[in-house]
Coordinates of C-alpha atoms and ligand atoms in Angstrom, one line a residue:
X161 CA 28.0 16.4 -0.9
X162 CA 26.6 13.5 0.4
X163 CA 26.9 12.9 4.2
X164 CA 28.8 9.7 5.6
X165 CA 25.4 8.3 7.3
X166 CA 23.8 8.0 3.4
X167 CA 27.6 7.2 1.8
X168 CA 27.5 4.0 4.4
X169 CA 24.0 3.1 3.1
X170 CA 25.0 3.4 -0.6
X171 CA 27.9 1.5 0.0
X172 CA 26.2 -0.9 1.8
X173 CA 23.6 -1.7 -0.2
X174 CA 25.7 -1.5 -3.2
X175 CA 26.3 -5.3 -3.8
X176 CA 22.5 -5.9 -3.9
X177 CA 22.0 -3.4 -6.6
X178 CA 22.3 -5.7 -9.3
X179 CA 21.7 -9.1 -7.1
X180 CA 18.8 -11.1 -8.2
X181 CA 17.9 -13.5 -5.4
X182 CA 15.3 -16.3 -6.6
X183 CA 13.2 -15.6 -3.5
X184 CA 12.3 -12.2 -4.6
X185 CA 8.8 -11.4 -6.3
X186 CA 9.1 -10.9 -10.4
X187 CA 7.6 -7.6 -10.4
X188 CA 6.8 -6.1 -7.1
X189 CA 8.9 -3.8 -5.2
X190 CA 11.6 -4.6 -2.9
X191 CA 13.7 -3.0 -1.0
X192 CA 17.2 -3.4 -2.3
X193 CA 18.7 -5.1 1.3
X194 CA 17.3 -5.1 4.7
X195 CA 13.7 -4.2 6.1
X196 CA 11.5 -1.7 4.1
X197 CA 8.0 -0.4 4.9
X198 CA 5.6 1.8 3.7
X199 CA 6.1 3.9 0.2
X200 CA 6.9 7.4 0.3
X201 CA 7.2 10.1 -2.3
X202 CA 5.6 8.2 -5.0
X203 CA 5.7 10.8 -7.5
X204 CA 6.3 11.7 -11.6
X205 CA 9.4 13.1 -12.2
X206 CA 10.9 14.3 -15.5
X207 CA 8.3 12.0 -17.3
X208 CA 9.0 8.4 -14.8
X209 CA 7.6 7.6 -11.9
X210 CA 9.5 7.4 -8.8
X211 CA 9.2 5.5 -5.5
X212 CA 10.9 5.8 -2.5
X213 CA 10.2 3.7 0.9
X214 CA 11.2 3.5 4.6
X215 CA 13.8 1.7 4.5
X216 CA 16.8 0.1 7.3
X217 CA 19.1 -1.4 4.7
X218 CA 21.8 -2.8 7.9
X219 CA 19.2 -5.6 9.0
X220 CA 15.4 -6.9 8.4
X221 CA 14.2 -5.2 11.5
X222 CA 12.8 -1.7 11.6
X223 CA 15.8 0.6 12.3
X224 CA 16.8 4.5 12.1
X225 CA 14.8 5.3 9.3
X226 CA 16.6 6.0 5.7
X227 CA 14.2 6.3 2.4
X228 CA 15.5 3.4 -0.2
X229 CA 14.4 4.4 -4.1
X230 CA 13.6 3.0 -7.1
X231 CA 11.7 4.2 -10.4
X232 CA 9.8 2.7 -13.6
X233 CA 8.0 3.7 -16.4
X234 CA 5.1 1.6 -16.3
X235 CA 4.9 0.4 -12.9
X236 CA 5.7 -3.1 -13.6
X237 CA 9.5 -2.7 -15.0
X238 CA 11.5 -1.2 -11.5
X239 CA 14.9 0.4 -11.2
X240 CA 16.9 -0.1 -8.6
X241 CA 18.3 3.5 -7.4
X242 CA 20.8 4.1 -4.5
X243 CA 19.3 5.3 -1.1
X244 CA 18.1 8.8 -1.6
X245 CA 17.7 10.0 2.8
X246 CA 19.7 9.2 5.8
X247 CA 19.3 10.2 9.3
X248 CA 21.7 12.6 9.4
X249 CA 20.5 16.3 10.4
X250 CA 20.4 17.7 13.2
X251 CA 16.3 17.9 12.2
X252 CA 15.8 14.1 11.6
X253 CA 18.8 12.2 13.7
X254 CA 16.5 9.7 15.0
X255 CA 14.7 9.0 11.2
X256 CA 13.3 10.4 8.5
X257 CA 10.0 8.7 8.5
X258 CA 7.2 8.9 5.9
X259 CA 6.1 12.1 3.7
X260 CA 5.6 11.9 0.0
X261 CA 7.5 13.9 -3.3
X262 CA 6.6 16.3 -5.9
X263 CA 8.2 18.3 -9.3
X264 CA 8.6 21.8 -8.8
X265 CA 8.7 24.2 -11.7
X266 CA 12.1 24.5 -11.8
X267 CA 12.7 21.1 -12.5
X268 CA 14.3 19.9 -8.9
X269 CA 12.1 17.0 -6.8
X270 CA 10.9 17.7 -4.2
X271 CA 10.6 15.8 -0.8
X272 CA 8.6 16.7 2.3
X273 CA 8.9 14.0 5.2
X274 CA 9.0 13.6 8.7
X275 CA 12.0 14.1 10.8
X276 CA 12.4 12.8 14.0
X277 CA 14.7 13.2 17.0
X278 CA 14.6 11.9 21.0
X279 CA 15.1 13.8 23.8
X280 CA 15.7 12.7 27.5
X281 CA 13.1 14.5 29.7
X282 CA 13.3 16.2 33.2
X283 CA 11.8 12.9 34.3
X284 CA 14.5 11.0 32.1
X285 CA 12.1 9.6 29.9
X286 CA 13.3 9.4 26.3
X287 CA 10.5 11.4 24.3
X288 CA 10.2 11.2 20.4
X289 CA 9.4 14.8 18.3
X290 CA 8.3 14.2 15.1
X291 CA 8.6 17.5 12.5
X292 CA 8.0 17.9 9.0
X293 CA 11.6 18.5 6.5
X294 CA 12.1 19.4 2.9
X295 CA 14.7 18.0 1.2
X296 CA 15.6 19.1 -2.8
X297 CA 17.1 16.9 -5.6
X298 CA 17.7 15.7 -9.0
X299 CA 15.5 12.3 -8.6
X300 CA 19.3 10.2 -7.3
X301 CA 21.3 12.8 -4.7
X302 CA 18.9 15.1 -2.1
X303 CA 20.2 18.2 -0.2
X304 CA 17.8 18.7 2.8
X305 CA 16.8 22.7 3.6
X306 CA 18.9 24.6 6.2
X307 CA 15.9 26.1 7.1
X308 CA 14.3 22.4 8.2
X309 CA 12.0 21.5 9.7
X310 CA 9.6 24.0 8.0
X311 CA 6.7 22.9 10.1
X312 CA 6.9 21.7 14.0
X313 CA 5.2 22.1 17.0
X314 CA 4.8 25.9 16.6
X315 CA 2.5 25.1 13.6
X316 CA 0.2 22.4 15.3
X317 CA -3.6 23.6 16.2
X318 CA -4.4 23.6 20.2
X319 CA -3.9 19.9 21.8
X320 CA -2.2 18.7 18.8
X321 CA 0.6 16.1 19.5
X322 CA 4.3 16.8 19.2
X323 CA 4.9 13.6 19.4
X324 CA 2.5 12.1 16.6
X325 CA 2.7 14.6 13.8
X326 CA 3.8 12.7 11.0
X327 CA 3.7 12.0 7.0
X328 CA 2.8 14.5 4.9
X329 CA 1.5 14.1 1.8
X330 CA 1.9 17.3 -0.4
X331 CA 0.4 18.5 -3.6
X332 CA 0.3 21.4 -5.6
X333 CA -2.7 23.5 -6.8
X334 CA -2.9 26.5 -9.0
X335 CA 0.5 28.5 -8.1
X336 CA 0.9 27.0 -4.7
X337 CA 1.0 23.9 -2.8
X338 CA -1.3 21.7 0.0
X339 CA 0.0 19.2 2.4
X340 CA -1.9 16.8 4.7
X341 CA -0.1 15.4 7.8
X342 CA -1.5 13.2 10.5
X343 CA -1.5 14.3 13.9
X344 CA -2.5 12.9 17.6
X345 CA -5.1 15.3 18.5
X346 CA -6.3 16.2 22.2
X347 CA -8.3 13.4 22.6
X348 CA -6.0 10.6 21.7
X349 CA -7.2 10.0 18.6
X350 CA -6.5 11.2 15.1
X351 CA -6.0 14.0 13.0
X352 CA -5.6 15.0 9.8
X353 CA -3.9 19.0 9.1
X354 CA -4.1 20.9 6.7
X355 CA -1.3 23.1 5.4
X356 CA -0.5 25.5 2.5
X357 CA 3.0 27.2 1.1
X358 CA 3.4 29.7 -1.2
X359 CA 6.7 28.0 -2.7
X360 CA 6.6 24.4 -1.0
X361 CA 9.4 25.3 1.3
X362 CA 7.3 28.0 3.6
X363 CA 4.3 26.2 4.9
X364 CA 1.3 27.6 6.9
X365 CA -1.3 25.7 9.2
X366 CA -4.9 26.1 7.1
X367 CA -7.0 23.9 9.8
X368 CA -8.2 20.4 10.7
X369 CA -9.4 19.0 7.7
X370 CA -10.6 15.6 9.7
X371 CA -10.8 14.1 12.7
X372 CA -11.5 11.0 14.1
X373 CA -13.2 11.6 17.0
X374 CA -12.1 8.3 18.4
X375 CA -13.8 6.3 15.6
X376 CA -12.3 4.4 13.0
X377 CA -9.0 3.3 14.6
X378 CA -6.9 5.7 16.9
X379 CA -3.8 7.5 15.6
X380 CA -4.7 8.1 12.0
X381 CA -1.3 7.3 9.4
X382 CA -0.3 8.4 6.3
X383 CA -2.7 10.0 4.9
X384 CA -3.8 11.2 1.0
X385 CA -5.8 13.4 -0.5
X386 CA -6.9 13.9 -3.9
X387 CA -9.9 14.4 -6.6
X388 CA -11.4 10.8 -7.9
X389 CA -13.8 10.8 -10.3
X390 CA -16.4 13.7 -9.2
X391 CA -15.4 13.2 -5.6
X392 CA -12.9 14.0 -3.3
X393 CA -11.0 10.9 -1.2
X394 CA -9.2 10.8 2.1
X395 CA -7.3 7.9 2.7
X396 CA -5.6 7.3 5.9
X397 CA -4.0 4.2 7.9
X398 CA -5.3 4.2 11.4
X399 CA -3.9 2.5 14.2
X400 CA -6.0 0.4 16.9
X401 CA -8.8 -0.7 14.9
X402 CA -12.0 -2.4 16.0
X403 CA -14.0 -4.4 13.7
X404 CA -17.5 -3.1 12.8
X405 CA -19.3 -6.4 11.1
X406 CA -16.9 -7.9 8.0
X407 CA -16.1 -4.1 7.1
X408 CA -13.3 -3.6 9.4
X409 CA -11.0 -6.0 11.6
X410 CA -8.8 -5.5 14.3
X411 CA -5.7 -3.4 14.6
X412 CA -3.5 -1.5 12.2
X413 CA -6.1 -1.0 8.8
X414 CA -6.9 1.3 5.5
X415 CA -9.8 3.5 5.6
X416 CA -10.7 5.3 2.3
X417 CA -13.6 8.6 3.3
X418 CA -15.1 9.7 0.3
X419 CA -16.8 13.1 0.0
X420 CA -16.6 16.4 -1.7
X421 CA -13.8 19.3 -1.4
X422 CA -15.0 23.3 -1.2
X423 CA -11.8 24.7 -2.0
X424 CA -12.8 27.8 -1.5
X425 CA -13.5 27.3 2.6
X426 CA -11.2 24.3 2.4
X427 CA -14.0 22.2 3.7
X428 CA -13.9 18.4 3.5
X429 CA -17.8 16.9 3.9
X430 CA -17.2 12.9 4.4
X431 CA -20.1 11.2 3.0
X432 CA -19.3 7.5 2.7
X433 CA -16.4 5.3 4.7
X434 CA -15.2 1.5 3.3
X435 CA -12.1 -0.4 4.1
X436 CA -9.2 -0.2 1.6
X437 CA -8.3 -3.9 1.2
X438 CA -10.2 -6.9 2.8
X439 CA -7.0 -9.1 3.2
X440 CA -4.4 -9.3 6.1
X441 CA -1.2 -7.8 4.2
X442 CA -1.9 -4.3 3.2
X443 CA -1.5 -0.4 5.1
X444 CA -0.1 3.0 4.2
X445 CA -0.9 3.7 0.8
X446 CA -0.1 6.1 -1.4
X447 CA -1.1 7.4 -4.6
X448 CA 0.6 9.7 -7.8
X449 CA -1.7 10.8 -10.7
X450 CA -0.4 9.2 -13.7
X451 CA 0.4 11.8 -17.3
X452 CA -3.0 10.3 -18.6
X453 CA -4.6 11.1 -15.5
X454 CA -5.1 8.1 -13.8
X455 CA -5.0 7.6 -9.9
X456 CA -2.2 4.7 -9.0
X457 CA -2.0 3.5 -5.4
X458 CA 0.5 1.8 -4.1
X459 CA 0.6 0.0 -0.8
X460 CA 3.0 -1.7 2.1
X461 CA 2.1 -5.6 1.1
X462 CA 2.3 -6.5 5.3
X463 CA 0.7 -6.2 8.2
X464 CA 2.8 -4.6 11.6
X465 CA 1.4 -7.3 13.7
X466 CA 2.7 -10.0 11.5
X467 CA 6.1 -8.3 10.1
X468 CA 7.7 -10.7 12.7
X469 CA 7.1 -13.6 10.2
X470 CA 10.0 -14.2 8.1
X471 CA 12.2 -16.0 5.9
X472 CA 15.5 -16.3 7.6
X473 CA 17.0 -17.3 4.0
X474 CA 16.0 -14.3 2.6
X475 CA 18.0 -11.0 2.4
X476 CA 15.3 -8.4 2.3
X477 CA 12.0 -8.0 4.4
X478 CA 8.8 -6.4 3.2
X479 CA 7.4 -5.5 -0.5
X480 CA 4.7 -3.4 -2.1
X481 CA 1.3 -4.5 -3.5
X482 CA 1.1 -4.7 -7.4
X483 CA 0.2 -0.4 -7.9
X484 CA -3.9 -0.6 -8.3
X485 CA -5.9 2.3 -10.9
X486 CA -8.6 3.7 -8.5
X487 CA -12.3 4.6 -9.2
X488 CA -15.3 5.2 -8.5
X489 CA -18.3 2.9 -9.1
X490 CA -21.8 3.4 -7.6
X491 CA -20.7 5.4 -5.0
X492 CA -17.9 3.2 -4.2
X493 CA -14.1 3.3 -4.5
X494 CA -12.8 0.4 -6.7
X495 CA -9.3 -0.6 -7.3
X496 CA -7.9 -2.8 -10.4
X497 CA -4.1 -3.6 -11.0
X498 CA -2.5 -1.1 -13.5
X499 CA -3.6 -1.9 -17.0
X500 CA 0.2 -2.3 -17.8
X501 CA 0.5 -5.4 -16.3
X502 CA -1.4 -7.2 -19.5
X503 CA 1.6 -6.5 -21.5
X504 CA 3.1 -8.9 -19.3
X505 CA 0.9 -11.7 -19.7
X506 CA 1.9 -14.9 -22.0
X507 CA 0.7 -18.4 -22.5
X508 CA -3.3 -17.3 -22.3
X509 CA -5.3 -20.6 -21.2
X510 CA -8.8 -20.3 -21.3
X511 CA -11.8 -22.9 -20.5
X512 CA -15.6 -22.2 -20.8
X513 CA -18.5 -23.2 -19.0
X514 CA -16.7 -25.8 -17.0
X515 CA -19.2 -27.7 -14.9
X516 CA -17.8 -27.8 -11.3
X517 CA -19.4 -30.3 -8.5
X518 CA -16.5 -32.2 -7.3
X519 CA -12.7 -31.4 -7.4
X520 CA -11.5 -30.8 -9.9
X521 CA -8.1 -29.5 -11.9
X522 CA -7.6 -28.1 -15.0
X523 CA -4.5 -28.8 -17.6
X524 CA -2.5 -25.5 -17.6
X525 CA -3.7 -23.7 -14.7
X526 CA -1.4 -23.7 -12.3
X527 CA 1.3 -21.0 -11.7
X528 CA 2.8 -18.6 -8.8
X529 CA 3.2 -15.6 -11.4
X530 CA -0.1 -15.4 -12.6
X531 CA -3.2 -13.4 -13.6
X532 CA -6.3 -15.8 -13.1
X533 CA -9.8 -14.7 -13.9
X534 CA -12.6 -16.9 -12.8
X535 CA -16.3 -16.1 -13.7
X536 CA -18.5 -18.5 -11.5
X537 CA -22.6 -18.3 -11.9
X538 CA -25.0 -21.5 -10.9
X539 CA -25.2 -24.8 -13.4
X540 CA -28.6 -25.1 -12.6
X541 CA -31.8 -23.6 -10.9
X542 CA -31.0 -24.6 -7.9
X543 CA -27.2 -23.9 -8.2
X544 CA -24.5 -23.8 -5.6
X545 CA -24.0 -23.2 -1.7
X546 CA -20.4 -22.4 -2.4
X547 CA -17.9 -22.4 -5.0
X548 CA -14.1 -22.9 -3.6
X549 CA -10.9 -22.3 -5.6
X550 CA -7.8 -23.0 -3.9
X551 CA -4.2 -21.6 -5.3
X552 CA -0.7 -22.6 -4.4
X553 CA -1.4 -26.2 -3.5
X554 CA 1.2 -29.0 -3.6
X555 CA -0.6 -31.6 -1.2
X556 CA 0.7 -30.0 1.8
X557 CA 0.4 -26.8 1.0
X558 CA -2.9 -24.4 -0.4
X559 CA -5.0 -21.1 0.4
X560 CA -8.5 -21.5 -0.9
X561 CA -10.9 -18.8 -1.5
X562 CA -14.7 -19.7 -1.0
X563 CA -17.7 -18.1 -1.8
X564 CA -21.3 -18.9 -0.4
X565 CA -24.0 -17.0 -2.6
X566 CA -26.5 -17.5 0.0
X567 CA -24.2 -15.0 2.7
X568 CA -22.6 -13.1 -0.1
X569 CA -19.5 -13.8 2.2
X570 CA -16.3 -14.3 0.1
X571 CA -13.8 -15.8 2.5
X572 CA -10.0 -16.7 2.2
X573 CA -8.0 -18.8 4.5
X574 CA -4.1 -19.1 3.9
X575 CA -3.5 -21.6 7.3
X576 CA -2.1 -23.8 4.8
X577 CA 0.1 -21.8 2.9
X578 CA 3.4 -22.2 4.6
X579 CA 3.3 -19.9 7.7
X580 CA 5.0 -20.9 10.9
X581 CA 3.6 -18.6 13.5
X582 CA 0.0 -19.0 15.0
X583 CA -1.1 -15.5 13.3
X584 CA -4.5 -14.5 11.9
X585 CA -4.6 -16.6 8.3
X586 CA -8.7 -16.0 7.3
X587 CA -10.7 -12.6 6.0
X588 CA -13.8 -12.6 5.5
X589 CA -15.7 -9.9 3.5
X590 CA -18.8 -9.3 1.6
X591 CA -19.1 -9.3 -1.7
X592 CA -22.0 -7.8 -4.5
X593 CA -23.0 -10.8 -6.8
X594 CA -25.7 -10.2 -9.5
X595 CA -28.0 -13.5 -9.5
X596 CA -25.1 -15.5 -8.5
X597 CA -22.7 -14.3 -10.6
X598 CA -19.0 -13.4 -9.3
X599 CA -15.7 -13.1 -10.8
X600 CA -12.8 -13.3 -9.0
X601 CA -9.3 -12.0 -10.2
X602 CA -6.0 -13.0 -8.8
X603 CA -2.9 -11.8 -9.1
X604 CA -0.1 -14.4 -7.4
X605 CA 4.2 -13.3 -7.9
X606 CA 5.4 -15.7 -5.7
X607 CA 4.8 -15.1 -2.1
X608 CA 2.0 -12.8 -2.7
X609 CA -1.6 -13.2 -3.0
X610 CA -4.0 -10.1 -4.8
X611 CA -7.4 -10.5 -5.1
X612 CA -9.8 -8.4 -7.3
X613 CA -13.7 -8.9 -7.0
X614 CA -16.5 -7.9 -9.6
X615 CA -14.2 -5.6 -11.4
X616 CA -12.1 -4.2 -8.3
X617 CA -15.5 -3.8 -6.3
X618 CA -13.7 -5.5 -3.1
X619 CA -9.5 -6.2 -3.1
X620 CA -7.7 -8.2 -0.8
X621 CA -3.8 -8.9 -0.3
X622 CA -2.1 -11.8 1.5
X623 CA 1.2 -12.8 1.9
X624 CA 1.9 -16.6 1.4
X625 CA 4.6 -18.3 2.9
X626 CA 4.0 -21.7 1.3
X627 CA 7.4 -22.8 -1.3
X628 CA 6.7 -21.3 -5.1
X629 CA 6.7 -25.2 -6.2
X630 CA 3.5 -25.4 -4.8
X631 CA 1.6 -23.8 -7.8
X632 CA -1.6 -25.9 -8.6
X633 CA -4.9 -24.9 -8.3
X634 CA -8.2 -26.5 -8.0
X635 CA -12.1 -26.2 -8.1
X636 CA -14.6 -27.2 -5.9
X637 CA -18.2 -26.7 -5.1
X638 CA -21.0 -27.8 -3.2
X639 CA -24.1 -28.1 -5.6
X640 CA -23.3 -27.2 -9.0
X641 CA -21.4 -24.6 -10.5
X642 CA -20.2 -23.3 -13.4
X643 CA -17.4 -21.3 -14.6
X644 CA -15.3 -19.4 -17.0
X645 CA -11.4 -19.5 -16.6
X646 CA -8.8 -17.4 -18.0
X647 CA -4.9 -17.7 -17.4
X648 CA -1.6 -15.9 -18.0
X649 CA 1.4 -16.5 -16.7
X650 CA 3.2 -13.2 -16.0
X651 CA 6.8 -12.7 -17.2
X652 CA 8.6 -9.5 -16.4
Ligands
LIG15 C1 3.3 3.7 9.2 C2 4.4 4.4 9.9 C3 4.4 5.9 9.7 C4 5.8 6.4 10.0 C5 6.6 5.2 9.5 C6 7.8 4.9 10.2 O1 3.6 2.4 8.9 O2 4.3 4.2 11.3 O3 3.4 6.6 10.4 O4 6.1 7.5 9.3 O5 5.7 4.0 9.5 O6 8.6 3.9 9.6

């Protein structure tokens, strides 16, 4: 039995099900009407892989919190499922915010997530609760546990905020399960918990896996946790960023710990911190492990302080980043887009050793839904003080990425690209050339901007707000350059 609360999202949404509206991206994800933010419950499930989101299908604001769903095979490919959560316990009136999904052995999905309700105080302030909920299903319909929420303020450690305890991310290990959920902690800052359960519906607090001791952001978000390679990676989204040189910038970012995991003592030992993504449009990841044992993370393509910039035309608000294979390379974590996205690519354009000293264009490379790879490396001893490439241009229009070997500073600048509000439009971020050699990938579906460096050493994600006609590209240097190009268009 569904309840009315998710039958008037289903049928709400229903129309768009099938609707293909030009302004949508070809193969990221959507919401299927109204706002959506960050991905939840990305999970496998009876051999596909399944996504869900926050999600307010009635408008493109952020609303009462429903989770909206979709699932693929190969990450690329998305089907559009009906809304799978609704506010509408007694345990999650006010939303059911973030938490994440697993299989259980006897074939049901699971879901773990936050549910949240108000309450008028004594001093008739209106207080939010935020508690953790289970909810059971058959990857389309969800019963939520009577016995919900199965953790809440009983289960926090000493200090630990009622009213910031949010997004579990669960896993299993051996017979039982783990869960991480962020938490507010004494101090104002964040939190990470740790908890364990027998059967995934009974759930004990273990102990503070991390904390942030007021560095790194404040409220820590949505975190994950999970083996990479020979180490062990934390991910969380903290709130209130400072910047610390070009490795972090202000507000709402992605911090990635890596460090090792004693199981035994459940003992987390951070040894190196990086940012996540170097570009404007990117928070909450979260990550599934694949059948063939790959790590795919999956993130909220925006930014909180810029959600307010929108398309009135359009009938949906917010999208994911293209879902990025993560590894380990000298000690750092790198991030590529999903192999499957080369089945995808037609019309391959290639150019080599292109001499580049003035502006230039090059037949057939041009696009909005594309995979471009440029190699770039100095024409001559004394080579290049920077090498510019600029995407989505139309005259008016254009974001250019630039690169000065003698900073190592990649930096990318979308002031042209069609936005309306005076928001932050440049990153800049360091990057790891060998003898002034870099390549630079990008991925562009429409409105979107994804950029790989060295092999996924450094990513960064923009939104562009600039029309899809505007699709050329160009070259520039100063001093002499020279470069490799490759090009597909991407059809999906
Ligand atoms: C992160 C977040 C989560 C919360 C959700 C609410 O973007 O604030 O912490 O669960 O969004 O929509």
């Amino acid at each position: 039995m569904i309840s009315d609360s998710l039958l008037r999202a289903r049928t709400f949404e229903q129309k768009y099900i099938a609707h293909q509206d030009p302004k949508r991206p070809c193969f990221h994800v959507t919401g299927t009407v109204g706002w959506i933010n960050d991905p939840n419950g990305f999970s496998m499930y009876k051999g596909e892989y399944h996504l869900f989101y926050q999600y307010h299908p009635y408008s493109k604001e952020w609303g009462p919190m429903h989770w909206g769903h979709v699932k693929t095979k190969d990450f690329i490919k998305w089907e559009r499922l009906p809304a799978a959560l609704a506010p509408d316990t007694e345990a999650d009136r006010d939303g059911c915010f973030s938490g994440s999904a697993l299989e259980l052995a006897d074939g049901r999905h699971l879901l773990m997530y936050t549910g949240v309700y108000k309450e008028c105080g004594d001093d008739l302030a209106i207080r939010e609760y935020q508690r953790q909920c289970i909810a059971v299903g058959d990857g389309i319909d969800y019963v939520k546990c009577e016995g919900n929420p199965v953790l809440s303020a009983d289960n926090l450690p000493e200090g630990g905020s009622p009213n910031d305890f949010r997004d579990p991310k669960i896993w299993k290990d051996g017979d039982g399960f783990f869960a991480v959920v962020a938490n507010r902690a004494a101090d104002e800052s964040g939190s990470v918990l740790l908890y364990r359960s027998e059967d995934g519906f009974h759930w004990n607090f273990v102990k503070i896996l991390e904390s942030n001791h007021d560095a790194y952001g404040r409220m820590w978000e949505c975190p994950d946790f999970f083996a990479l390679d020979e180490k062990q990676v934390l991910v969380v989204s903290p709130q209130d960023m400072v910047p610390m040189g070009l490795e972090f910038h202000a507000g709402n970012g992605v911090v990635c710990m890596m460090g090792t995991w004693e199981k035994e003592s459940c003992s987390f030992h951070r040894e190196r911190v990086q940012s996540m993504d170097y570009g404007i449009d990117f928070y909450a990841p979260q990550t599934v492990e694949t059948m063939d044992g790959r790590r795919v993370m999956i993130a909220w393509m925006q930014n909180w302080a810029t959600s307010r910039c929108q398309d009135p035309a359009a009938d949906f608000f917010g999208m994911m980043t293209v879902p990025r294979e993560l590894g380990i390379r000298e000690g750092r974590l790198i991030q590529n887009p999903v192999r499957e996205l080369e089945n995808y690519r037609v019309n391959r354009m290639s150019y080599q050793n292109v001499l580049v000293n003035r502006l230039l264009n090059l037949a057939g490379i041009s696009g909005r839904v594309m995979d471009l790879t440029v190699l770039i490396r100095p024409a001559t001893k004394k080579g290049y003080a920077s090498f510019q490439m600029n995407v989505g241009e139309d005259g008016e229009h254009g974001t250019s990425i630039c690169y000065e070997p003698g900073s190592s500073i990649l930096k990318v600048d979308r002031t042209r690209s069609g936005g309306r509000f005076d928001i932050v439009h440049e990153r800049s971020f360091f990057v790891r050339p060998q003898e002034g050699r870099i390549k630079i990938r990008v991925i562009m579906d429409k409105n979107s901007l994804e950029i790989f460096v060295n092999d996924g050493e450094q990513a960064a994600t923009f939104l562009l707000y600039s029309p899809v006609t505007a699709d050329a590209v160009s070259f520039e240097a100063e001093g002499a350059a020279l470069m490799d190009v490759e090009k597909f268009d991407l059809v999906v």
